[in-house]
PDB file of C-alpha atoms and ligand atoms in Angstrom:
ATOM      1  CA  UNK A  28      83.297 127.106 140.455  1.00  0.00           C
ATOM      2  CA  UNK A  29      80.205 129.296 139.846  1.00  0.00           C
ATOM      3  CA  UNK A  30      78.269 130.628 143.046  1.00  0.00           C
ATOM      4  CA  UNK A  31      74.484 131.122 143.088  1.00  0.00           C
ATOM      5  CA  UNK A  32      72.223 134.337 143.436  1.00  0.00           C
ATOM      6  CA  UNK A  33      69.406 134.097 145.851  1.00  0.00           C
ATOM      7  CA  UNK A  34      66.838 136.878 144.526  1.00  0.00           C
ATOM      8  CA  UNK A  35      65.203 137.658 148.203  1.00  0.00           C
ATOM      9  CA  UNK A  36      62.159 139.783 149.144  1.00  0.00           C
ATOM     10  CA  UNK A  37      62.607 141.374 152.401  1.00  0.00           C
ATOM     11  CA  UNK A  38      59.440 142.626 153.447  1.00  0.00           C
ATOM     12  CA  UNK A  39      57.893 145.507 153.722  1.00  0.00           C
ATOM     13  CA  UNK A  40      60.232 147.000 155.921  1.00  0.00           C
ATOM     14  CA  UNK A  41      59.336 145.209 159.590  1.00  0.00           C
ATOM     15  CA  UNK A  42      62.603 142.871 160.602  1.00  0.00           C
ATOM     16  CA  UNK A  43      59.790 140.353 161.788  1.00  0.00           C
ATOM     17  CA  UNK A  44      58.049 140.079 158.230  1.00  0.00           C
ATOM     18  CA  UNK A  45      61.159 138.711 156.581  1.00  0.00           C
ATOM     19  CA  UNK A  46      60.508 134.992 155.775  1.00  0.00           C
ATOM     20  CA  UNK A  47      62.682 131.763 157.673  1.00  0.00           C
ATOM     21  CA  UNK A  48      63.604 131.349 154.108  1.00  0.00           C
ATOM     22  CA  UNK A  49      64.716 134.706 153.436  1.00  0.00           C
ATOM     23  CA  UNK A  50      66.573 134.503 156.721  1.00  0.00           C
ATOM     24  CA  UNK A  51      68.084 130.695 155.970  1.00  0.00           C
ATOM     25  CA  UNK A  52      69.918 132.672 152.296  1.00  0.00           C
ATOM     26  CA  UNK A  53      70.964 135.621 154.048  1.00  0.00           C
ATOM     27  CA  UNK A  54      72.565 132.944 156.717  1.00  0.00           C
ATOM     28  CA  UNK A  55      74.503 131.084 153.624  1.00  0.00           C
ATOM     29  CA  UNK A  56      75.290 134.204 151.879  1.00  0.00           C
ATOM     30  CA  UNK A  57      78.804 135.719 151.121  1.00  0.00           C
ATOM     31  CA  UNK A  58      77.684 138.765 149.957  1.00  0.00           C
ATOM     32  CA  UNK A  59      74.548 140.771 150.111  1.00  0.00           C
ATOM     33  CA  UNK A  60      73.857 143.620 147.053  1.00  0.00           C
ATOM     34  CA  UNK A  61      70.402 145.591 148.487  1.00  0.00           C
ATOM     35  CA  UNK A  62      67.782 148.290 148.134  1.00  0.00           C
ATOM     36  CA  UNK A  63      66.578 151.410 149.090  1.00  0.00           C
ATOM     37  CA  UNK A  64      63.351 150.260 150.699  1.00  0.00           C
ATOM     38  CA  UNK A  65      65.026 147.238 152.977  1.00  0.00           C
ATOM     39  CA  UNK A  66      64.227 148.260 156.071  1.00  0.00           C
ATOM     40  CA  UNK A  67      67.114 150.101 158.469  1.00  0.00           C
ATOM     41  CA  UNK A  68      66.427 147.511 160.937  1.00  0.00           C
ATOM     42  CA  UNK A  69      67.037 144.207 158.369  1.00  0.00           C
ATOM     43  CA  UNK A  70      70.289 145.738 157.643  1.00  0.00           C
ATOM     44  CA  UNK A  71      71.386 146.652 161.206  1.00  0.00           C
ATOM     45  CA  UNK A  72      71.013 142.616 161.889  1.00  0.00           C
ATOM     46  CA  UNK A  73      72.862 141.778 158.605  1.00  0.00           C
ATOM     47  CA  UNK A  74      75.643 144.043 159.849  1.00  0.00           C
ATOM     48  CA  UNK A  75      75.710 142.076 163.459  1.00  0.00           C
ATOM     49  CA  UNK A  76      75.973 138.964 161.647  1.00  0.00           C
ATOM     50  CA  UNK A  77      78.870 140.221 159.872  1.00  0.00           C
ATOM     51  CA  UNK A  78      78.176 140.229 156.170  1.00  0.00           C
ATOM     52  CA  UNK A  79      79.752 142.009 153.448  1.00  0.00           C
ATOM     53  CA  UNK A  80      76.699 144.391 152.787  1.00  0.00           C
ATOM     54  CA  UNK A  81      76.973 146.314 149.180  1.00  0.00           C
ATOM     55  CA  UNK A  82      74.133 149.059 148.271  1.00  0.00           C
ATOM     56  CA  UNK A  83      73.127 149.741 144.677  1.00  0.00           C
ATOM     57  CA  UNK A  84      69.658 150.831 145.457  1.00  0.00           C
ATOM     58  CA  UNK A  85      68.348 153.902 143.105  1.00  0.00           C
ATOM     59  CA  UNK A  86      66.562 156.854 144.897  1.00  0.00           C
ATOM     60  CA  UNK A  87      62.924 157.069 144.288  1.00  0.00           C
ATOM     61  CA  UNK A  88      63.125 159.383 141.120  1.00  0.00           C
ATOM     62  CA  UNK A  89      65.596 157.390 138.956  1.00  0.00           C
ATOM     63  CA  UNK A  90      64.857 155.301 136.532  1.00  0.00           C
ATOM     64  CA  UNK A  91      66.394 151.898 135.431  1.00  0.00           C
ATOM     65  CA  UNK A  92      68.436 151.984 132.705  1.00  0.00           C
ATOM     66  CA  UNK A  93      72.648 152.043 133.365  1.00  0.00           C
ATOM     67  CA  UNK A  94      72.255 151.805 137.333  1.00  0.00           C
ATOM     68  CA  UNK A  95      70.374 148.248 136.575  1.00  0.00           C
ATOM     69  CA  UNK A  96      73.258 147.083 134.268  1.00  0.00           C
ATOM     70  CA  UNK A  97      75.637 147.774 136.800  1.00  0.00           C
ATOM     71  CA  UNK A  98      73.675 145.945 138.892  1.00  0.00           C
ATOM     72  CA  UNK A  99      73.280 142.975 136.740  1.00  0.00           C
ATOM     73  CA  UNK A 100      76.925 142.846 135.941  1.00  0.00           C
ATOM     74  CA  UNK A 101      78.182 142.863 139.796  1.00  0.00           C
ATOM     75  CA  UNK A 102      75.912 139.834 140.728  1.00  0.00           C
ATOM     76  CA  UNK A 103      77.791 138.629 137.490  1.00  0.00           C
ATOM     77  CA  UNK A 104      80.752 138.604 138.682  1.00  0.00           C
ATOM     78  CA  UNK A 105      80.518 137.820 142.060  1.00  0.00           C
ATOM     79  CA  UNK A 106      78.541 134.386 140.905  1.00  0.00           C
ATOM     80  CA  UNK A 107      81.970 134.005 138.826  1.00  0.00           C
ATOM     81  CA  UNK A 108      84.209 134.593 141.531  1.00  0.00           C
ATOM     82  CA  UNK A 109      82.172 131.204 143.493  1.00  0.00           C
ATOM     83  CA  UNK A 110      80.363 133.760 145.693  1.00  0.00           C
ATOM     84  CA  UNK A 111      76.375 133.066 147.303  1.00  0.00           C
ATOM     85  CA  UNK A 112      74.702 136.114 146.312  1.00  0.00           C
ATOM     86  CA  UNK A 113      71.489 137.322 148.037  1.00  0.00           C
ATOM     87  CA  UNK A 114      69.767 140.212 146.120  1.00  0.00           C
ATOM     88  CA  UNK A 115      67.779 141.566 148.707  1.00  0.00           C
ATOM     89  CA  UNK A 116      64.563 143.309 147.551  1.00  0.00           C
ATOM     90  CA  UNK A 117      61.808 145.683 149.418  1.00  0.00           C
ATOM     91  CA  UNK A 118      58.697 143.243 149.203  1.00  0.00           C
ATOM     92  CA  UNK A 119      58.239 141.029 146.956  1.00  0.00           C
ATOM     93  CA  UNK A 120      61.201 140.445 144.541  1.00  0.00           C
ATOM     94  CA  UNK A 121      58.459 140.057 141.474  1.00  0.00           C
ATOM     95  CA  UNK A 122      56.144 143.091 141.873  1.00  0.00           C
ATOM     96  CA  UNK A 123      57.662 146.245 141.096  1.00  0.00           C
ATOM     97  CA  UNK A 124      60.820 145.030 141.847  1.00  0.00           C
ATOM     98  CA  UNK A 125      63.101 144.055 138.439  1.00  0.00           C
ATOM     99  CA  UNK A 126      63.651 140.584 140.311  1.00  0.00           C
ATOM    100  CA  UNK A 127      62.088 139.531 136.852  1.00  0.00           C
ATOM    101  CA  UNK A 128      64.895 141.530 134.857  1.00  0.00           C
ATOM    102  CA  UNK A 129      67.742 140.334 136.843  1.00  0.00           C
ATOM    103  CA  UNK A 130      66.091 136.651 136.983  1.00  0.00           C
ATOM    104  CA  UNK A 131      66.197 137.005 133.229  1.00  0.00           C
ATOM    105  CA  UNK A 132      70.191 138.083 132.751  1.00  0.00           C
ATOM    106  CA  UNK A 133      70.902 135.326 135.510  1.00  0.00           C
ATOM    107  CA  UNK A 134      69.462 133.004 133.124  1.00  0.00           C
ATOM    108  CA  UNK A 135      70.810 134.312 129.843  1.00  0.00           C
ATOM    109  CA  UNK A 136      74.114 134.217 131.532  1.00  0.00           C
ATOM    110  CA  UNK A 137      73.857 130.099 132.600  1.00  0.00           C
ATOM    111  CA  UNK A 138      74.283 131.584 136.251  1.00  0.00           C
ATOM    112  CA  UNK A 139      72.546 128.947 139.254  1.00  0.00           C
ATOM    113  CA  UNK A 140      69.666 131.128 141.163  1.00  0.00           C
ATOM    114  CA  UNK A 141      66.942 131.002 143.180  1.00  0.00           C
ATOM    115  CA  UNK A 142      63.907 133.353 143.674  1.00  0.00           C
ATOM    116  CA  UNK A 143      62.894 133.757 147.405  1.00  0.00           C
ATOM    117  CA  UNK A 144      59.176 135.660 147.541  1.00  0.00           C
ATOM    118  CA  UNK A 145      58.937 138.201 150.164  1.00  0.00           C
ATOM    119  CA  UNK A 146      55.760 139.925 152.024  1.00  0.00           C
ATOM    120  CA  UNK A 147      54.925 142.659 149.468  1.00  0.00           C
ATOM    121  CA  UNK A 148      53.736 146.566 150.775  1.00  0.00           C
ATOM    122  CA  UNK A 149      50.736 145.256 148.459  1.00  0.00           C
ATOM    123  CA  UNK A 150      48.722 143.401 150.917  1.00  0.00           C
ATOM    124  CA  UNK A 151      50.902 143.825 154.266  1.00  0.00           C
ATOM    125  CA  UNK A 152      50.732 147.537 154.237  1.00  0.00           C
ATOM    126  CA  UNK A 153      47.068 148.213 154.124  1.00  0.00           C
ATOM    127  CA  UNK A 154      46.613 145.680 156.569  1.00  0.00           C
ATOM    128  CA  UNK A 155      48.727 147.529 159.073  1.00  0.00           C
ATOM    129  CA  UNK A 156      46.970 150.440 158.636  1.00  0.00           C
ATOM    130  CA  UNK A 157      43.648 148.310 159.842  1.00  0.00           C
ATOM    131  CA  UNK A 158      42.029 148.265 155.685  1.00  0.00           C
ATOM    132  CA  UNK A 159      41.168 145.326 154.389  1.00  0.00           C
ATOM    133  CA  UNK A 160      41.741 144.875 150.534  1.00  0.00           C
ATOM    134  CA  UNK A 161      38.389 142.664 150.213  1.00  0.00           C
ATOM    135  CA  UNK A 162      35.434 142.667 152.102  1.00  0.00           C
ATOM    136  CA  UNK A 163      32.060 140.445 151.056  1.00  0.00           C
ATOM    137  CA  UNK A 164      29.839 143.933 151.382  1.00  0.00           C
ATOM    138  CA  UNK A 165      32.331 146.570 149.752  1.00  0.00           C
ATOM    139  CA  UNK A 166      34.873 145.003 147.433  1.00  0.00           C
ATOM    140  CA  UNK A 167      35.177 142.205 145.613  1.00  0.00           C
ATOM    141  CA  UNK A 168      38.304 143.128 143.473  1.00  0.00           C
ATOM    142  CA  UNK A 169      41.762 144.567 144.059  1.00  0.00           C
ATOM    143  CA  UNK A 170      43.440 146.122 141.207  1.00  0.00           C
ATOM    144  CA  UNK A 171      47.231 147.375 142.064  1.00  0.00           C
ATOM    145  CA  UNK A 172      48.749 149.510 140.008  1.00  0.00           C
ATOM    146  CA  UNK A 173      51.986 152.279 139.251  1.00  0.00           C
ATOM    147  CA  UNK A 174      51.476 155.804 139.941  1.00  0.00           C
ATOM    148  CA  UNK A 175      54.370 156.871 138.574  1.00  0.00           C
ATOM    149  CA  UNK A 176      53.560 156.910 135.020  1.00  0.00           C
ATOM    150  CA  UNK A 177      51.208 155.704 132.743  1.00  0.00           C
ATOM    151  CA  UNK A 178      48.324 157.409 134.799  1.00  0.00           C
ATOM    152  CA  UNK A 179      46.055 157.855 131.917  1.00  0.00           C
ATOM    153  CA  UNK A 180      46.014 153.770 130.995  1.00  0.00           C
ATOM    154  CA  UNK A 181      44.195 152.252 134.088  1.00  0.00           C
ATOM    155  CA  UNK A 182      42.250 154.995 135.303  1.00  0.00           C
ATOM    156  CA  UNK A 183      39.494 154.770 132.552  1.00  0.00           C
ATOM    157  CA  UNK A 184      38.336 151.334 133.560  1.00  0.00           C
ATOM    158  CA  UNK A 185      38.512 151.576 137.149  1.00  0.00           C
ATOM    159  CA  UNK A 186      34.874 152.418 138.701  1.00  0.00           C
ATOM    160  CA  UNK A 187      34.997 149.706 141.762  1.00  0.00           C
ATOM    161  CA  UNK A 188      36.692 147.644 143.664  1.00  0.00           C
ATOM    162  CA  UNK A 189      39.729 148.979 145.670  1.00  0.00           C
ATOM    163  CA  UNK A 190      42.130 150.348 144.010  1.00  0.00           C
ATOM    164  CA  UNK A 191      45.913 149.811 145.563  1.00  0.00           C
ATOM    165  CA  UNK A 192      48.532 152.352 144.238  1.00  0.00           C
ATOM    166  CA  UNK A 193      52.499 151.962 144.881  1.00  0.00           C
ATOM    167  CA  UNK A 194      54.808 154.488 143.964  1.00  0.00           C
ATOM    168  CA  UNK A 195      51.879 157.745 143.251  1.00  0.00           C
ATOM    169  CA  UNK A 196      52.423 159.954 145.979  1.00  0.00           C
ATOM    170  CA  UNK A 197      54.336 162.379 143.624  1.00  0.00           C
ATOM    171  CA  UNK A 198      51.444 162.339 141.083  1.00  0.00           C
ATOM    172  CA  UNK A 199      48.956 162.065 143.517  1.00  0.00           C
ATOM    173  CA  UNK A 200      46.803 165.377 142.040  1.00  0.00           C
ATOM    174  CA  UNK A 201      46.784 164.024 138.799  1.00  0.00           C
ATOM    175  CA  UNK A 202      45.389 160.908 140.006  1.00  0.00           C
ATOM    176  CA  UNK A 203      42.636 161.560 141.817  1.00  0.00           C
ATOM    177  CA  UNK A 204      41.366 164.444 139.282  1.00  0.00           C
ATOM    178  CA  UNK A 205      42.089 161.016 136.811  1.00  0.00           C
ATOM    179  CA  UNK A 206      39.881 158.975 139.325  1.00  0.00           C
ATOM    180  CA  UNK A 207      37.038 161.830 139.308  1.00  0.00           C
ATOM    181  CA  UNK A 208      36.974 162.307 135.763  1.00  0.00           C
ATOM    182  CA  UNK A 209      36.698 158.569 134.703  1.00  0.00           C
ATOM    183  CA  UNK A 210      33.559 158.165 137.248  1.00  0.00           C
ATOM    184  CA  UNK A 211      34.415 157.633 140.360  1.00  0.00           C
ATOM    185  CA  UNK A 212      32.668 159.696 143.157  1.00  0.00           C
ATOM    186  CA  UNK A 213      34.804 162.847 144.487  1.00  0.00           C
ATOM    187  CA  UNK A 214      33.678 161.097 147.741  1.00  0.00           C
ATOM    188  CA  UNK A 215      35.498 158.114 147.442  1.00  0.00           C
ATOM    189  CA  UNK A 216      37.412 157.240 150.442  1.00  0.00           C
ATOM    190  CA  UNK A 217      40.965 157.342 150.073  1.00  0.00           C
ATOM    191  CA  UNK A 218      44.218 156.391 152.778  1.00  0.00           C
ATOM    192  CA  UNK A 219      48.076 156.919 152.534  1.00  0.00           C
ATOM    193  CA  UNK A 220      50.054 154.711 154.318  1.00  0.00           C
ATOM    194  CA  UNK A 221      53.863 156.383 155.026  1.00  0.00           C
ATOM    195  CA  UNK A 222      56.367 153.705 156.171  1.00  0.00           C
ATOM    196  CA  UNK A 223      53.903 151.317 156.291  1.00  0.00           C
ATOM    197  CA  UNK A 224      54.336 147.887 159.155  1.00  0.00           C
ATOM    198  CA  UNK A 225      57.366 149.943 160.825  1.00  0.00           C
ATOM    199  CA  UNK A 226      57.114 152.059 163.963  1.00  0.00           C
ATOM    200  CA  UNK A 227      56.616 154.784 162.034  1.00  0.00           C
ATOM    201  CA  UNK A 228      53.875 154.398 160.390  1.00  0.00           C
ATOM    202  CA  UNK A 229      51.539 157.377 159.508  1.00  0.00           C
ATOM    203  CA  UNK A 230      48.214 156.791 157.758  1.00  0.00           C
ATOM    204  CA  UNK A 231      46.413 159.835 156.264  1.00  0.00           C
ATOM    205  CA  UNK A 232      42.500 159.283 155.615  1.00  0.00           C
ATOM    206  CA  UNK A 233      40.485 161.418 152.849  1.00  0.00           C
ATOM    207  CA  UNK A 234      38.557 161.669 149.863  1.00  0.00           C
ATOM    208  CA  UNK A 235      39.361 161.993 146.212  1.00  0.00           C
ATOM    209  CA  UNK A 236      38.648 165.301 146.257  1.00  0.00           C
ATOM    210  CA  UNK A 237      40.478 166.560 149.417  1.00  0.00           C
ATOM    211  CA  UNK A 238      43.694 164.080 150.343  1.00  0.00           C
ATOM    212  CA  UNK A 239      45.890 166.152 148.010  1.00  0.00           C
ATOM    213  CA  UNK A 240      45.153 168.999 149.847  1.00  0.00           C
ATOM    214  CA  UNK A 241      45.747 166.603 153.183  1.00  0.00           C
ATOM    215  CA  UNK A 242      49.188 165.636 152.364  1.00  0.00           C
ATOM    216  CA  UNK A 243      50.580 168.593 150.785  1.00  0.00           C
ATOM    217  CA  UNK A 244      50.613 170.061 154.484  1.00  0.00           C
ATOM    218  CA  UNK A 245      52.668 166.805 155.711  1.00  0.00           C
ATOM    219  CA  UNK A 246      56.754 166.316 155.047  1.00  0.00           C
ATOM    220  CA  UNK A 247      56.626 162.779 153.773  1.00  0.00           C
ATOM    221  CA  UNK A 248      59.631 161.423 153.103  1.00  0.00           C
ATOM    222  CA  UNK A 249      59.303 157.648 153.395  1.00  0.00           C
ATOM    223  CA  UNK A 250      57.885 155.066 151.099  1.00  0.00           C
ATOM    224  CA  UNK A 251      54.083 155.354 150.360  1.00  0.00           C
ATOM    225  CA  UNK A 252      50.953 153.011 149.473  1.00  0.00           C
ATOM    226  CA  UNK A 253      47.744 154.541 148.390  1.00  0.00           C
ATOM    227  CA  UNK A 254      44.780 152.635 148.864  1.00  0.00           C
ATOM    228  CA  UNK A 255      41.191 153.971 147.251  1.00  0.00           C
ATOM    229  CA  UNK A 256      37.452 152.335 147.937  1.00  0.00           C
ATOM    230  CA  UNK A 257      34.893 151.990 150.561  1.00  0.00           C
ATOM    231  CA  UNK A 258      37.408 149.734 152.548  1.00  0.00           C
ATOM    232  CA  UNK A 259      39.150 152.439 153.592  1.00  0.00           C
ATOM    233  CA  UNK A 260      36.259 153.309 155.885  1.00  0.00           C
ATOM    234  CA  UNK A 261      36.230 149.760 157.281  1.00  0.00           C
ATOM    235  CA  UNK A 262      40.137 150.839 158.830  1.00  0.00           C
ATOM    236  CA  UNK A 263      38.380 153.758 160.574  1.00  0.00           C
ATOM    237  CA  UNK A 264      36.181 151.764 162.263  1.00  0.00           C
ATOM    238  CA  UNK A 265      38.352 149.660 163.568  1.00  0.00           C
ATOM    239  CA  UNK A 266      41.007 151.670 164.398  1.00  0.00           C
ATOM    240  CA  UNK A 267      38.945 154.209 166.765  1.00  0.00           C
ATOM    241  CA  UNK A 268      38.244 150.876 169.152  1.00  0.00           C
ATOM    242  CA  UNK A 269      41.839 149.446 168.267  1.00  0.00           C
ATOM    243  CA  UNK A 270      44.069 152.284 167.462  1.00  0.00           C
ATOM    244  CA  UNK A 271      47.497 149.841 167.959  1.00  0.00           C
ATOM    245  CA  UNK A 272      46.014 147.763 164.738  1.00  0.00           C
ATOM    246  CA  UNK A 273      50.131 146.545 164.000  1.00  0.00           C
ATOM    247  CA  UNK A 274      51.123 143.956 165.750  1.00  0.00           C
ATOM    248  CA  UNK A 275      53.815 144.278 168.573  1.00  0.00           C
ATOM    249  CA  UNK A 276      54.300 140.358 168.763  1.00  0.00           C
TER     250      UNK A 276
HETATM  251  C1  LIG B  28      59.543 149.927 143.607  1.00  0.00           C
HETATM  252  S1  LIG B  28      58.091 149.530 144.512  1.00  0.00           S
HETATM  253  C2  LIG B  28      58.583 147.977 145.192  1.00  0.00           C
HETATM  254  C3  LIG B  28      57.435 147.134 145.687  1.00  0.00           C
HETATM  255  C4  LIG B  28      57.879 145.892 146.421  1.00  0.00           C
HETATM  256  N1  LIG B  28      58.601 145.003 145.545  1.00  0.00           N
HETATM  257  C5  LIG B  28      56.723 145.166 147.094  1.00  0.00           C
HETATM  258  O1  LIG B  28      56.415 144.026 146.767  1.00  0.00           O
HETATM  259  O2  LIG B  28      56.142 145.754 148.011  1.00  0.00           O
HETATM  260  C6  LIG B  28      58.237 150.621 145.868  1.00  0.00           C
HETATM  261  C7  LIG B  28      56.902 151.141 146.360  1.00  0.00           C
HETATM  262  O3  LIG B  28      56.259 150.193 147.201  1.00  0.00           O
HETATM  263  C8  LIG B  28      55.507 150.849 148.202  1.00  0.00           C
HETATM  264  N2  LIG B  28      56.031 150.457 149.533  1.00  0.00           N
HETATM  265  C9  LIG B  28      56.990 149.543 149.792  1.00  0.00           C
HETATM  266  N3  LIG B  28      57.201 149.410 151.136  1.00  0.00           N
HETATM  267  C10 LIG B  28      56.335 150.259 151.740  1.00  0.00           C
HETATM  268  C11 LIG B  28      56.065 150.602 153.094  1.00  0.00           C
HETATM  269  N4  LIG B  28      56.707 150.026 154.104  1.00  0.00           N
HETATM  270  N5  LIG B  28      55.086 151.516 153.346  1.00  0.00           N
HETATM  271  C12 LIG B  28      54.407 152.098 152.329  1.00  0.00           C
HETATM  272  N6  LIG B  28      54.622 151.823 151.031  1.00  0.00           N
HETATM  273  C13 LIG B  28      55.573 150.919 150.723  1.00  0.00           C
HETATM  274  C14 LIG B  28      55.684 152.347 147.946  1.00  0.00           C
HETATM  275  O4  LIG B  28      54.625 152.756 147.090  1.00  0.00           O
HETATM  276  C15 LIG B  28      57.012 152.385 147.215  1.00  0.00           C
HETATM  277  O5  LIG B  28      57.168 153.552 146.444  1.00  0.00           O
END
């Protein structure tokens, strides 16, 4: 008898942001194949409740390619073999993720699945870090984007509205001198979020022109959001009255 694949989003890396749903697969599961950015925590639990755990995450700098068709083909067989897989996923499963690549070899392959959305880094990050993506006097549109290639495509039309970035704190130069250079004022305000909704969380605060400059001086190591437009400011105003903005429910 075939099993079934549960394609899970985990959260942004808090235990606490990781859906009943989420939790109610993990429960059934056999087997659990998961990333890189599923936070420490998540998988200390997993281990108490005694599942198999497998890792086949990629580090930051890989790209897709043969490590995803490994992938693929182990969630093959174990679905064969009459296992419940969960395919656990930082975030959101569907955004920046490959849940849509491995949803679409599940399907070619007549295998039973199930996609389970998860809290993406997209909204839940900045909001830990006190910035709100829309506000009625300073944004009216959110545009999220790569910034690990590709640069060049979506900087020319971006002028306002915030601007939320995964994956460009490698590139981060190129981006902002991008920014500049399309139109948008050297003064823009600008936040990086490191580790963003877990304890430690650091959020750097600058301006187009300057937050290279900021971060170069800084070892970060763990995932990072980038989040450009006047918003940003409204997170500094809040935070010097309410500098615990993440909740410690
Ligand atoms: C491959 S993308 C996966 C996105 C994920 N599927 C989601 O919905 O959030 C990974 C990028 O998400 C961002 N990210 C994810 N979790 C984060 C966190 N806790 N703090 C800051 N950035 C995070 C970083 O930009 C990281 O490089």
């Amino acid at each position: 008898m075939v099993g079934k694949v549960y394609i899970v989003g985990a959260g942004p890396g808090d235990p606490d942001l990781l859906t009943l749903k989420a939790l109610r697969a993990i429960e059934k599961a056999d087997v659990v194949l998961y990333d890189r950015l599923v936070g420490d925590e998540i998988i200390e639990m997993l281990k108490r409740m005694g599942k198999e755990l497998i890792y086949v995450g990629k580090n930051s700098d890989e790209r897709g390619g043969r490590r995803q068709e490994e992938i693929n083909e182990l969630m093959l067989k174990l679905a064969k073999e009459g296992k419940i897989v969960v395919r656990l996923k930082g975030g959101d499963p569907f955004v920046f993720g490959r849940g849509g690549v491995e949803a679409e070899y599940l399907a070619e392959h007549g295998i039973p699945f199930e996609v389970i959305p998860g809290v993406s880094s997209i909204n839940s990050v900045p909001a830990s870090a006190g910035i709100p993506l829309t506000h009625p006097s300073l944004s009216s549109s959110i545009l999220v984007v790569t910034g690990k290639d590709g640069v060049e495509r979506w900087c020319e039309s971006i002028l306002n509205g915030t601007l939320v970035i995964l994956m460009g704190r490698n590139n981060i130069k190129e981006i902002c001198n991008r920014l500049i250079k399309a139109g948008r004022s050297p003064n823009t305000p600008i936040a990086v979020i490191e580790n963003g909704t877990l304890k430690n969380q650091r959020v750097f605060f600058g301006t187009l022109k300057n937050i290279a400059d900021i971060i170069e001086k800084e070892d970060l190591k763990g995932p990072t959001l980038i989040v450009v437009g006047d918003v940003v400011n409204v997170a500094k105003k809040i935070n010097s009255v309410n500098p615990k903005i993440v909740s410690s429910l």
